[in-house]
N, CA, C and O atoms as CSV, one atom per row, in Angstrom:
chain,resi,resn,atom,element,x,y,z
A,1,UNK,N,N,-9.620,-67.995,129.193
A,1,UNK,CA,C,-10.698,-68.631,130.001
A,1,UNK,C,C,-10.350,-69.905,130.636
A,1,UNK,O,O,-9.608,-70.695,130.052
A,2,UNK,N,N,-10.833,-70.153,131.785
A,2,UNK,CA,C,-10.498,-71.455,132.472
A,2,UNK,C,C,-11.234,-72.685,131.945
A,2,UNK,O,O,-12.290,-72.562,131.326
A,3,UNK,N,N,-10.688,-73.840,132.187
A,3,UNK,CA,C,-11.127,-75.152,131.600
A,3,UNK,C,C,-11.743,-75.934,132.704
A,3,UNK,O,O,-11.210,-75.991,133.812
A,4,UNK,N,N,-12.788,-76.500,132.436
A,4,UNK,CA,C,-13.500,-77.524,133.363
A,4,UNK,C,C,-12.721,-78.943,133.265
A,4,UNK,O,O,-11.828,-79.163,132.447
A,5,UNK,N,N,-13.174,-79.830,134.182
A,5,UNK,CA,C,-12.679,-81.219,134.135
A,5,UNK,C,C,-12.999,-81.982,132.890
A,5,UNK,O,O,-12.285,-82.865,132.415
A,6,UNK,N,N,-14.091,-81.580,132.424
A,6,UNK,CA,C,-14.587,-82.270,131.132
A,6,UNK,C,C,-13.944,-81.658,129.974
A,6,UNK,O,O,-14.242,-82.173,128.896
A,7,UNK,N,N,-13.129,-80.675,129.950
A,7,UNK,CA,C,-12.521,-80.066,128.866
A,7,UNK,C,C,-13.083,-78.800,128.261
A,7,UNK,O,O,-12.470,-78.166,127.402
A,8,UNK,N,N,-14.276,-78.449,128.737
A,8,UNK,CA,C,-15.034,-77.320,128.227
A,8,UNK,C,C,-14.487,-76.093,128.871
A,8,UNK,O,O,-13.994,-76.157,129.997
A,9,UNK,N,N,-14.557,-74.956,128.189
A,9,UNK,CA,C,-14.252,-73.646,128.909
A,9,UNK,C,C,-15.577,-73.178,129.570
A,9,UNK,O,O,-16.672,-73.529,129.132
A,10,UNK,N,N,-15.417,-72.342,130.681
A,10,UNK,CA,C,-16.426,-71.748,131.349
A,10,UNK,C,C,-15.971,-70.336,131.653
A,10,UNK,O,O,-14.784,-70.015,131.698
A,11,UNK,N,N,-16.996,-69.501,131.863
A,11,UNK,CA,C,-16.686,-68.068,132.012
A,11,UNK,C,C,-15.717,-67.725,133.096
A,11,UNK,O,O,-15.587,-68.510,134.035
A,12,UNK,N,N,-15.038,-66.636,133.047
A,12,UNK,CA,C,-14.115,-66.065,133.967
A,12,UNK,C,C,-14.923,-65.674,135.212
A,12,UNK,O,O,-14.459,-65.914,136.327
A,13,UNK,N,N,-16.072,-65.101,135.068
A,13,UNK,CA,C,-16.925,-64.639,136.122
A,13,UNK,C,C,-17.215,-65.767,137.113
A,13,UNK,O,O,-17.182,-65.601,138.333
A,14,UNK,N,N,-17.521,-66.998,136.472
A,14,UNK,CA,C,-17.752,-68.128,137.352
A,14,UNK,C,C,-16.587,-68.620,138.098
A,14,UNK,O,O,-16.709,-69.137,139.208
A,15,UNK,N,N,-15.403,-68.458,137.478
A,15,UNK,CA,C,-14.212,-68.939,138.263
A,15,UNK,C,C,-13.970,-67.824,139.380
A,15,UNK,O,O,-13.512,-68.188,140.464
A,16,UNK,N,N,-14.230,-66.619,139.177
A,16,UNK,CA,C,-13.993,-65.566,140.178
A,16,UNK,C,C,-14.880,-65.807,141.470
A,16,UNK,O,O,-14.483,-65.522,142.600
A,17,UNK,N,N,-16.135,-66.367,141.190
A,17,UNK,CA,C,-17.055,-66.794,142.260
A,17,UNK,C,C,-16.604,-68.033,143.008
A,17,UNK,O,O,-17.222,-68.406,144.005
A,18,UNK,N,N,-15.497,-68.707,142.532
A,18,UNK,CA,C,-15.104,-69.828,143.302
A,18,UNK,C,C,-15.455,-71.202,142.727
A,18,UNK,O,O,-15.175,-72.237,143.332
A,19,UNK,N,N,-16.055,-71.185,141.580
A,19,UNK,CA,C,-16.378,-72.536,140.882
A,19,UNK,C,C,-15.298,-73.000,140.103
A,19,UNK,O,O,-14.642,-72.144,139.508
A,20,UNK,N,N,-14.982,-74.194,139.988
A,20,UNK,CA,C,-13.941,-74.858,139.208
A,20,UNK,C,C,-14.401,-75.757,138.090
A,20,UNK,O,O,-13.635,-76.545,137.536
A,21,UNK,N,N,-15.649,-75.621,137.778
A,21,UNK,CA,C,-16.261,-76.468,136.738
A,21,UNK,C,C,-17.384,-75.648,135.980
A,21,UNK,O,O,-17.799,-74.567,136.397
A,22,UNK,N,N,-17.827,-76.253,134.846
A,22,UNK,CA,C,-18.814,-75.543,133.957
A,22,UNK,C,C,-20.115,-75.770,134.578
A,22,UNK,O,O,-20.254,-76.505,135.555
A,23,UNK,N,N,-21.081,-75.131,134.006
A,23,UNK,CA,C,-22.456,-75.247,134.605
A,23,UNK,C,C,-23.055,-76.614,134.466
A,23,UNK,O,O,-23.746,-77.031,135.396
A,24,UNK,N,N,-22.869,-77.339,133.424
A,24,UNK,CA,C,-23.286,-78.741,133.303
A,24,UNK,C,C,-22.693,-79.625,134.326
A,24,UNK,O,O,-23.434,-80.372,134.965
A,25,UNK,N,N,-21.438,-79.604,134.531
A,25,UNK,CA,C,-20.650,-80.480,135.425
A,25,UNK,C,C,-21.218,-80.062,136.947
A,25,UNK,O,O,-21.508,-80.915,137.785
A,26,UNK,N,N,-21.321,-78.751,137.154
A,26,UNK,CA,C,-21.870,-78.346,138.457
A,26,UNK,C,C,-23.267,-78.733,138.766
A,26,UNK,O,O,-23.623,-78.982,139.918
A,27,UNK,N,N,-24.073,-78.784,137.724
A,27,UNK,CA,C,-25.434,-79.298,137.979
A,27,UNK,C,C,-25.459,-80.745,138.348
A,27,UNK,O,O,-26.209,-81.191,139.217
A,28,UNK,N,N,-24.560,-81.508,137.616
A,28,UNK,CA,C,-24.611,-82.977,137.821
A,28,UNK,C,C,-23.965,-83.144,139.356
A,28,UNK,O,O,-24.444,-83.991,140.111
A,29,UNK,N,N,-23.000,-82.405,139.723
A,29,UNK,CA,C,-22.296,-82.544,141.088
A,29,UNK,C,C,-23.477,-82.153,142.157
A,29,UNK,O,O,-23.626,-82.804,143.191
A,30,UNK,N,N,-24.236,-81.126,141.846
A,30,UNK,CA,C,-25.219,-80.715,142.829
A,30,UNK,C,C,-26.326,-81.778,142.962
A,30,UNK,O,O,-26.837,-82.014,144.057
A,31,UNK,N,N,-26.681,-82.401,141.862
A,31,UNK,CA,C,-27.762,-83.431,141.960
A,31,UNK,C,C,-27.234,-84.730,142.690
A,31,UNK,O,O,-27.963,-85.413,143.409
A,32,UNK,N,N,-25.950,-85.004,142.453
A,32,UNK,CA,C,-25.448,-86.176,143.189
A,32,UNK,C,C,-25.328,-85.912,144.576
A,32,UNK,O,O,-25.537,-86.853,145.341
A,33,UNK,N,N,-24.977,-84.610,145.119
A,33,UNK,CA,C,-24.816,-84.187,146.520
A,33,UNK,C,C,-26.307,-84.224,147.168
A,33,UNK,O,O,-26.546,-84.763,148.249
A,34,UNK,N,N,-27.216,-83.616,146.406
A,34,UNK,CA,C,-28.603,-83.656,146.880
A,34,UNK,C,C,-29.118,-84.997,147.229
A,34,UNK,O,O,-29.663,-85.231,148.308
A,35,UNK,N,N,-28.931,-85.898,146.272
A,35,UNK,CA,C,-29.306,-87.368,146.414
A,35,UNK,C,C,-28.549,-87.905,147.641
A,35,UNK,O,O,-29.145,-88.641,148.428
A,36,UNK,N,N,-27.311,-87.584,147.831
A,36,UNK,CA,C,-26.516,-88.218,148.882
A,36,UNK,C,C,-27.070,-87.729,150.254
A,36,UNK,O,O,-27.287,-88.481,151.205
A,37,UNK,N,N,-27.266,-86.428,150.247
A,37,UNK,CA,C,-27.775,-85.785,151.642
A,37,UNK,C,C,-29.167,-86.098,151.880
A,37,UNK,O,O,-29.563,-85.955,153.037
A,38,UNK,N,N,-30.012,-86.513,150.972
A,38,UNK,CA,C,-31.394,-86.828,151.119
A,38,UNK,C,C,-31.580,-88.114,152.242
A,38,UNK,O,O,-32.594,-88.277,152.919
A,39,UNK,N,N,-30.491,-88.895,152.275
A,39,UNK,CA,C,-30.612,-89.928,153.210
A,39,UNK,C,C,-30.112,-89.493,154.729
A,39,UNK,O,O,-30.151,-90.290,155.667
A,40,UNK,N,N,-29.697,-88.298,154.839
A,40,UNK,CA,C,-29.097,-87.856,156.023
A,40,UNK,C,C,-30.113,-86.807,156.710
A,40,UNK,O,O,-29.657,-86.091,157.602
A,41,UNK,N,N,-31.351,-86.693,156.372
A,41,UNK,CA,C,-32.316,-85.753,156.838
A,41,UNK,C,C,-33.376,-86.573,157.667
A,41,UNK,O,O,-33.885,-87.590,157.196
A,42,UNK,N,N,-33.666,-86.131,158.822
A,42,UNK,CA,C,-34.693,-86.882,159.572
A,42,UNK,C,C,-35.428,-85.862,160.487
A,42,UNK,O,O,-34.878,-84.834,160.880
A,43,UNK,N,N,-36.711,-86.208,160.803
A,43,UNK,CA,C,-37.346,-85.358,161.712
A,43,UNK,C,C,-36.963,-85.578,163.169
A,43,UNK,O,O,-37.329,-86.625,163.704
A,44,UNK,N,N,-36.304,-84.740,163.812
A,44,UNK,CA,C,-35.762,-84.842,165.171
A,44,UNK,C,C,-36.776,-84.793,166.246
A,44,UNK,O,O,-36.635,-85.558,167.199
A,45,UNK,N,N,-37.735,-84.019,166.205
A,45,UNK,CA,C,-38.681,-84.016,167.253
A,45,UNK,C,C,-40.129,-83.578,166.584
A,45,UNK,O,O,-40.307,-83.353,165.387
A,46,UNK,N,N,-41.075,-83.513,167.583
A,46,UNK,CA,C,-42.508,-83.209,167.113
A,46,UNK,C,C,-42.648,-81.900,166.263
A,46,UNK,O,O,-43.355,-81.937,165.255
A,47,UNK,N,N,-42.008,-80.749,166.624
A,47,UNK,CA,C,-42.361,-79.599,165.751
A,47,UNK,C,C,-41.124,-78.921,165.099
A,47,UNK,O,O,-41.228,-77.813,164.573
A,48,UNK,N,N,-39.937,-79.612,165.143
A,48,UNK,CA,C,-38.757,-78.933,164.687
A,48,UNK,C,C,-38.521,-79.117,163.263
A,48,UNK,O,O,-37.577,-78.528,162.736
A,49,UNK,N,N,-39.318,-79.910,162.562
A,49,UNK,CA,C,-39.019,-80.182,161.049
A,49,UNK,C,C,-37.923,-81.066,160.873
A,49,UNK,O,O,-37.418,-81.715,161.789
A,50,UNK,N,N,-37.527,-81.087,159.579
A,50,UNK,CA,C,-36.369,-82.154,159.269
A,50,UNK,C,C,-35.032,-81.292,159.579
A,50,UNK,O,O,-34.953,-80.065,159.522
A,51,UNK,N,N,-34.084,-82.125,159.890
A,51,UNK,CA,C,-32.692,-81.623,160.353
A,51,UNK,C,C,-31.664,-82.386,159.564
A,51,UNK,O,O,-31.814,-83.602,159.448
A,52,UNK,N,N,-30.656,-81.800,159.022
A,52,UNK,CA,C,-29.562,-82.376,158.406
A,52,UNK,C,C,-28.556,-83.051,159.543
A,52,UNK,O,O,-28.008,-82.369,160.409
A,53,UNK,N,N,-28.406,-84.365,159.428
A,53,UNK,CA,C,-27.710,-85.020,160.407
A,53,UNK,C,C,-26.170,-85.084,160.226
A,53,UNK,O,O,-25.422,-85.120,161.203
A,54,UNK,N,N,-25.716,-85.098,158.937
A,54,UNK,CA,C,-24.293,-85.178,158.729
A,54,UNK,C,C,-23.914,-86.345,157.856
A,54,UNK,O,O,-24.755,-87.197,157.571
A,55,UNK,N,N,-22.664,-86.411,157.420
A,55,UNK,CA,C,-22.145,-87.409,156.576
A,55,UNK,C,C,-21.915,-88.879,157.155
A,55,UNK,O,O,-22.042,-89.921,156.513
A,56,UNK,N,N,-21.591,-88.770,158.346
A,56,UNK,CA,C,-21.149,-90.213,158.995
A,56,UNK,C,C,-22.035,-90.549,160.104
A,56,UNK,O,O,-22.707,-89.672,160.646
A,57,UNK,N,N,-22.075,-91.810,160.484
A,57,UNK,CA,C,-22.944,-92.238,161.637
A,57,UNK,C,C,-22.597,-91.592,162.983
A,57,UNK,O,O,-23.467,-91.372,163.826
A,58,UNK,N,N,-21.220,-91.274,163.173
A,58,UNK,CA,C,-20.923,-90.775,164.522
A,58,UNK,C,C,-21.500,-89.296,164.512
A,58,UNK,O,O,-21.985,-88.887,165.567
A,59,UNK,N,N,-21.486,-88.550,163.520
A,59,UNK,CA,C,-21.995,-87.146,163.625
A,59,UNK,C,C,-23.494,-87.256,163.585
A,59,UNK,O,O,-24.134,-86.388,164.179
A,60,UNK,N,N,-24.093,-88.163,162.993
A,60,UNK,CA,C,-25.565,-88.348,163.071
A,60,UNK,C,C,-25.986,-88.609,164.534
A,60,UNK,O,O,-26.858,-87.944,165.094
A,61,UNK,N,N,-25.330,-89.593,165.097
A,61,UNK,CA,C,-25.689,-89.864,166.470
A,61,UNK,C,C,-25.388,-88.739,167.517
A,61,UNK,O,O,-26.109,-88.552,168.498
A,62,UNK,N,N,-24.319,-88.039,167.246
A,62,UNK,CA,C,-24.005,-86.857,168.096
A,62,UNK,C,C,-25.117,-85.785,168.026
A,62,UNK,O,O,-25.485,-85.216,169.054
A,63,UNK,N,N,-25.678,-85.495,166.759
A,63,UNK,CA,C,-26.621,-84.509,166.544
A,63,UNK,C,C,-27.992,-84.968,167.118
A,63,UNK,O,O,-28.795,-84.168,167.599
A,64,UNK,N,N,-28.200,-86.260,167.039
A,64,UNK,CA,C,-29.475,-86.741,167.648
A,64,UNK,C,C,-29.452,-86.615,169.142
A,64,UNK,O,O,-30.462,-86.269,169.754
A,65,UNK,N,N,-28.250,-86.907,169.780
A,65,UNK,CA,C,-28.115,-86.764,171.217
A,65,UNK,C,C,-28.156,-85.358,171.667
A,65,UNK,O,O,-28.590,-85.082,172.785
A,66,UNK,N,N,-27.691,-84.386,170.786
A,66,UNK,CA,C,-27.550,-82.918,171.162
A,66,UNK,C,C,-28.945,-82.452,171.343
A,66,UNK,O,O,-29.202,-81.728,172.305
A,67,UNK,N,N,-29.908,-82.816,170.471
A,67,UNK,CA,C,-31.109,-82.152,170.479
A,67,UNK,C,C,-31.023,-80.889,169.530
A,67,UNK,O,O,-30.098,-80.698,168.740
A,68,UNK,N,N,-32.045,-80.102,169.700
A,68,UNK,CA,C,-32.018,-78.796,169.006
A,68,UNK,C,C,-32.485,-77.741,169.853
A,68,UNK,O,O,-32.618,-77.967,171.056
A,69,UNK,N,N,-32.768,-76.538,169.342
A,69,UNK,CA,C,-33.274,-75.386,170.106
A,69,UNK,C,C,-34.599,-75.701,170.824
A,69,UNK,O,O,-34.850,-75.253,171.943
A,70,UNK,N,N,-35.344,-76.407,170.204
A,70,UNK,CA,C,-36.713,-76.807,170.675
A,70,UNK,C,C,-36.718,-78.065,171.551
A,70,UNK,O,O,-37.541,-78.236,172.450
A,71,UNK,N,N,-35.821,-78.870,171.256
A,71,UNK,CA,C,-35.841,-80.168,172.093
A,71,UNK,C,C,-34.723,-80.337,172.977
A,71,UNK,O,O,-33.605,-80.014,172.576
A,72,UNK,N,N,-34.891,-80.824,174.176
A,72,UNK,CA,C,-33.661,-81.012,175.026
A,72,UNK,C,C,-32.833,-82.113,174.432
A,72,UNK,O,O,-33.256,-82.840,173.533
A,73,UNK,N,N,-31.527,-82.219,175.016
A,73,UNK,CA,C,-30.673,-83.279,174.535
A,73,UNK,C,C,-31.272,-84.677,175.062
A,73,UNK,O,O,-31.878,-84.801,176.127
A,74,UNK,N,N,-31.023,-85.632,174.211
A,74,UNK,CA,C,-31.569,-87.053,174.378
A,74,UNK,C,C,-30.683,-87.475,175.691
A,74,UNK,O,O,-29.470,-87.292,175.801
A,75,UNK,N,N,-31.512,-88.057,176.624
A,75,UNK,CA,C,-30.912,-88.593,177.816
A,75,UNK,C,C,-30.499,-90.034,177.634
A,75,UNK,O,O,-31.306,-90.883,177.254
A,76,UNK,N,N,-29.251,-90.302,177.904
A,76,UNK,CA,C,-28.806,-91.731,177.726
A,76,UNK,C,C,-28.220,-92.103,179.050
A,76,UNK,O,O,-27.121,-91.651,179.370
A,77,UNK,N,N,-28.853,-92.857,179.794
A,77,UNK,CA,C,-28.370,-93.288,181.134
A,77,UNK,C,C,-27.310,-94.455,180.974
A,77,UNK,O,O,-26.894,-94.815,179.873
A,78,UNK,N,N,-26.917,-95.005,182.168
A,78,UNK,CA,C,-25.922,-96.009,182.064
A,78,UNK,C,C,-26.474,-97.289,181.457
A,78,UNK,O,O,-27.649,-97.592,181.660
A,79,UNK,N,N,-25.665,-98.063,180.710
A,79,UNK,CA,C,-26.181,-99.123,180.110
A,79,UNK,C,C,-26.615,-100.213,181.191
A,79,UNK,O,O,-25.920,-100.400,182.190
A,80,UNK,N,N,-27.683,-100.860,180.975
A,80,UNK,CA,C,-28.230,-102.063,181.894
A,80,UNK,C,C,-27.336,-103.104,181.825
A,80,UNK,O,O,-26.826,-103.383,180.740
A,81,UNK,N,N,-27.046,-103.775,182.913
A,81,UNK,CA,C,-26.165,-104.875,182.964
A,81,UNK,C,C,-26.874,-106.046,183.635
A,81,UNK,O,O,-27.830,-105.833,184.380
A,82,UNK,N,N,-26.426,-107.286,183.386
A,82,UNK,CA,C,-26.957,-108.438,184.054
A,82,UNK,C,C,-28.140,-109.147,183.207
A,82,UNK,O,O,-28.381,-108.991,182.010
A,83,UNK,N,N,-28.775,-109.916,184.085
A,83,UNK,CA,C,-29.815,-110.685,183.424
A,83,UNK,C,C,-31.046,-109.911,183.068
A,83,UNK,O,O,-31.754,-110.231,182.113
A,84,UNK,N,N,-31.311,-108.810,183.907
A,84,UNK,CA,C,-32.484,-108.069,183.622
A,84,UNK,C,C,-32.299,-107.203,182.300
A,84,UNK,O,O,-33.302,-106.737,181.758
A,85,UNK,N,N,-31.150,-107.000,181.822
A,85,UNK,CA,C,-30.963,-106.193,180.562
A,85,UNK,C,C,-31.233,-106.946,179.361
A,85,UNK,O,O,-31.536,-106.368,178.317
A,86,UNK,N,N,-31.136,-108.287,179.449
A,86,UNK,CA,C,-31.374,-109.135,178.310
A,86,UNK,C,C,-32.786,-109.211,177.801
A,86,UNK,O,O,-33.619,-109.499,178.660
A,87,UNK,N,N,-33.225,-109.011,176.576
A,87,UNK,CA,C,-34.450,-109.101,176.187
A,87,UNK,C,C,-35.037,-110.483,176.327
A,87,UNK,O,O,-34.384,-111.482,176.026
A,88,UNK,N,N,-36.277,-110.538,176.785
A,88,UNK,CA,C,-36.840,-111.878,177.019
A,88,UNK,C,C,-37.656,-112.319,175.742
A,88,UNK,O,O,-38.349,-111.531,175.098
A,89,UNK,N,N,-37.515,-113.568,175.462
A,89,UNK,CA,C,-38.237,-114.123,174.340
A,89,UNK,C,C,-39.718,-114.312,174.855
A,89,UNK,O,O,-39.969,-114.921,175.895
A,90,UNK,N,N,-40.685,-113.736,174.038
A,90,UNK,CA,C,-41.975,-113.861,174.424
A,90,UNK,C,C,-42.599,-115.284,174.227
A,90,UNK,O,O,-42.304,-115.920,173.215
A,91,UNK,N,N,-43.382,-115.759,175.085
A,91,UNK,CA,C,-43.962,-117.049,174.971
A,91,UNK,C,C,-45.135,-117.012,173.884
A,91,UNK,O,O,-46.275,-116.625,174.140
A,92,UNK,N,N,-44.752,-117.413,172.784
A,92,UNK,CA,C,-45.653,-117.381,171.638
A,92,UNK,C,C,-46.719,-118.511,171.735
A,92,UNK,O,O,-46.392,-119.688,171.888
A,93,UNK,N,N,-47.898,-118.132,171.647
A,93,UNK,CA,C,-48.949,-118.996,171.668
A,93,UNK,C,C,-49.064,-119.713,170.284
A,93,UNK,O,O,-48.788,-119.102,169.252
A,94,UNK,N,N,-49.488,-121.053,170.275
A,94,UNK,CA,C,-49.649,-121.720,169.136
A,94,UNK,C,C,-51.088,-122.089,169.015
A,94,UNK,O,O,-51.779,-122.312,170.009
A,95,UNK,N,N,-51.539,-122.153,167.791
A,95,UNK,CA,C,-52.949,-122.303,167.559
A,95,UNK,C,C,-53.051,-123.556,166.455
A,95,UNK,O,O,-52.146,-123.804,165.658
A,96,UNK,N,N,-54.303,-124.304,166.540
A,96,UNK,CA,C,-54.499,-125.262,165.523
A,96,UNK,C,C,-55.857,-124.968,164.912
A,96,UNK,O,O,-56.730,-124.390,165.559
A,97,UNK,N,N,-56.012,-125.339,163.762
A,97,UNK,CA,C,-57.232,-125.145,163.061
A,97,UNK,C,C,-58.349,-126.170,163.634
A,97,UNK,O,O,-58.128,-127.380,163.689
A,98,UNK,N,N,-59.498,-125.617,164.032
A,98,UNK,CA,C,-60.506,-126.492,164.717
A,98,UNK,C,C,-61.760,-126.621,163.729
A,98,UNK,O,O,-62.538,-127.562,163.887
A,99,UNK,N,N,-61.948,-125.732,162.764
A,99,UNK,CA,C,-63.173,-125.880,161.943
A,99,UNK,C,C,-63.577,-124.517,161.396
A,99,UNK,O,O,-62.878,-123.522,161.589
A,100,UNK,N,N,-64.632,-124.491,160.762
A,100,UNK,CA,C,-65.252,-123.184,160.153
A,100,UNK,C,C,-66.509,-122.899,160.878
A,100,UNK,O,O,-67.205,-123.756,161.421
A,101,UNK,N,N,-66.762,-121.547,160.844
A,101,UNK,CA,C,-68.040,-121.086,161.337
A,101,UNK,C,C,-68.572,-119.967,160.344
A,101,UNK,O,O,-67.797,-119.229,159.735
A,102,UNK,N,N,-69.929,-119.897,160.230
A,102,UNK,CA,C,-70.472,-119.037,159.260
A,102,UNK,C,C,-71.367,-118.089,160.061
A,102,UNK,O,O,-72.342,-118.550,160.655
A,103,UNK,N,N,-71.063,-116.721,160.105
A,103,UNK,CA,C,-71.691,-115.785,161.019
A,103,UNK,C,C,-72.039,-114.552,160.088
A,103,UNK,O,O,-71.246,-114.208,159.212
A,104,UNK,N,N,-73.116,-113.962,160.272
A,104,UNK,CA,C,-73.325,-112.638,159.629
A,104,UNK,C,C,-72.418,-111.556,160.282
A,104,UNK,O,O,-72.142,-111.500,161.480
A,105,UNK,N,N,-71.980,-110.667,159.266
A,105,UNK,CA,C,-71.310,-109.405,159.850
A,105,UNK,C,C,-72.295,-108.365,160.111
A,105,UNK,O,O,-73.494,-108.645,160.104
A,106,UNK,N,N,-71.882,-107.195,160.339
A,106,UNK,CA,C,-72.776,-106.085,160.726
A,106,UNK,C,C,-73.849,-105.776,159.641
A,106,UNK,O,O,-74.970,-105.370,159.949
A,107,UNK,N,N,-73.482,-105.972,158.449
A,107,UNK,CA,C,-74.502,-105.647,157.448
A,107,UNK,C,C,-75.362,-106.910,157.167
A,107,UNK,O,O,-76.237,-106.853,156.303
A,108,UNK,N,N,-75.145,-108.017,157.852
A,108,UNK,CA,C,-76.021,-109.201,157.605
A,108,UNK,C,C,-75.530,-110.072,156.607
A,108,UNK,O,O,-76.213,-111.043,156.281
A,109,UNK,N,N,-74.273,-109.822,156.002
A,109,UNK,CA,C,-73.810,-110.797,154.985
A,109,UNK,C,C,-73.035,-111.911,155.732
A,109,UNK,O,O,-72.242,-111.705,156.651
A,110,UNK,N,N,-73.354,-113.068,155.241
A,110,UNK,CA,C,-72.815,-114.312,155.952
A,110,UNK,C,C,-71.317,-114.366,155.599
A,110,UNK,O,O,-70.968,-114.267,154.423
A,111,UNK,N,N,-70.462,-114.516,156.556
A,111,UNK,CA,C,-69.037,-114.539,156.462
A,111,UNK,C,C,-68.509,-115.937,157.030
A,111,UNK,O,O,-68.982,-116.468,158.034
A,112,UNK,N,N,-67.525,-116.436,156.303
A,112,UNK,CA,C,-66.859,-117.725,156.626
A,112,UNK,C,C,-65.702,-117.365,157.478
A,112,UNK,O,O,-64.857,-116.583,157.039
A,113,UNK,N,N,-65.593,-117.914,158.749
A,113,UNK,CA,C,-64.507,-117.572,159.595
A,113,UNK,C,C,-63.788,-118.922,160.007
A,113,UNK,O,O,-64.455,-119.952,160.099
A,114,UNK,N,N,-62.590,-118.916,160.225
A,114,UNK,CA,C,-61.817,-120.083,160.814
A,114,UNK,C,C,-61.962,-120.095,162.335
A,114,UNK,O,O,-61.962,-119.036,162.963
A,115,UNK,N,N,-62.078,-121.209,162.896
A,115,UNK,CA,C,-62.107,-121.407,164.443
A,115,UNK,C,C,-60.671,-121.973,164.712
A,115,UNK,O,O,-60.253,-122.967,164.118
A,116,UNK,N,N,-59.952,-121.293,165.627
A,116,UNK,CA,C,-58.712,-121.660,166.026
A,116,UNK,C,C,-58.701,-122.014,167.425
A,116,UNK,O,O,-59.313,-121.313,168.232
A,117,UNK,N,N,-58.013,-123.116,167.813
A,117,UNK,CA,C,-57.941,-123.638,169.202
A,117,UNK,C,C,-56.536,-123.471,169.604
A,117,UNK,O,O,-55.665,-123.791,168.795
A,118,UNK,N,N,-56.223,-123.022,170.718
A,118,UNK,CA,C,-54.886,-122.750,171.428
A,118,UNK,C,C,-54.346,-124.172,171.721
A,118,UNK,O,O,-55.036,-125.010,172.301
A,119,UNK,N,N,-53.100,-124.405,171.301
A,119,UNK,CA,C,-52.510,-125.749,171.592
A,119,UNK,C,C,-51.715,-125.509,172.921
A,119,UNK,O,O,-50.965,-124.543,173.060
A,120,UNK,N,N,-51.912,-126.381,173.810
A,120,UNK,CA,C,-51.135,-126.280,175.181
A,120,UNK,C,C,-49.556,-126.377,174.889
A,120,UNK,O,O,-49.081,-127.200,174.106
A,121,UNK,N,N,-48.844,-125.491,175.570
A,121,UNK,CA,C,-47.414,-125.632,175.475
A,121,UNK,C,C,-46.877,-126.745,176.215
A,121,UNK,O,O,-47.478,-127.195,177.190
A,122,UNK,N,N,-45.694,-127.253,175.777
A,122,UNK,CA,C,-44.969,-128.395,176.447
A,122,UNK,C,C,-44.525,-128.068,177.813
A,122,UNK,O,O,-43.919,-128.904,178.482
């Protein structure tokens, strides 16, 4: 009988099927592989369901760009260059506390709300 890595014997029939470990070690390996692959499954499109992307980021990107039978390949145009390609920082509005107001809501319950006033930018 063949021996597993852990030192236990396992059946000859299992070795003929191509397994090189006992049932307990095989179960542990399968659980580890399932947990590893769980991070590599993503919904590609609206109706295609979940798709296995692959072990490395290059293969994952390639499969996302390829599309599937239901979805066309993802179009990637030329990279934008110059000033227009840089993301703009939004002008964030600043507010300061101006006081409190008490107004009834839709049910008629009096609610306390803060009044904020926009601070002019420099």
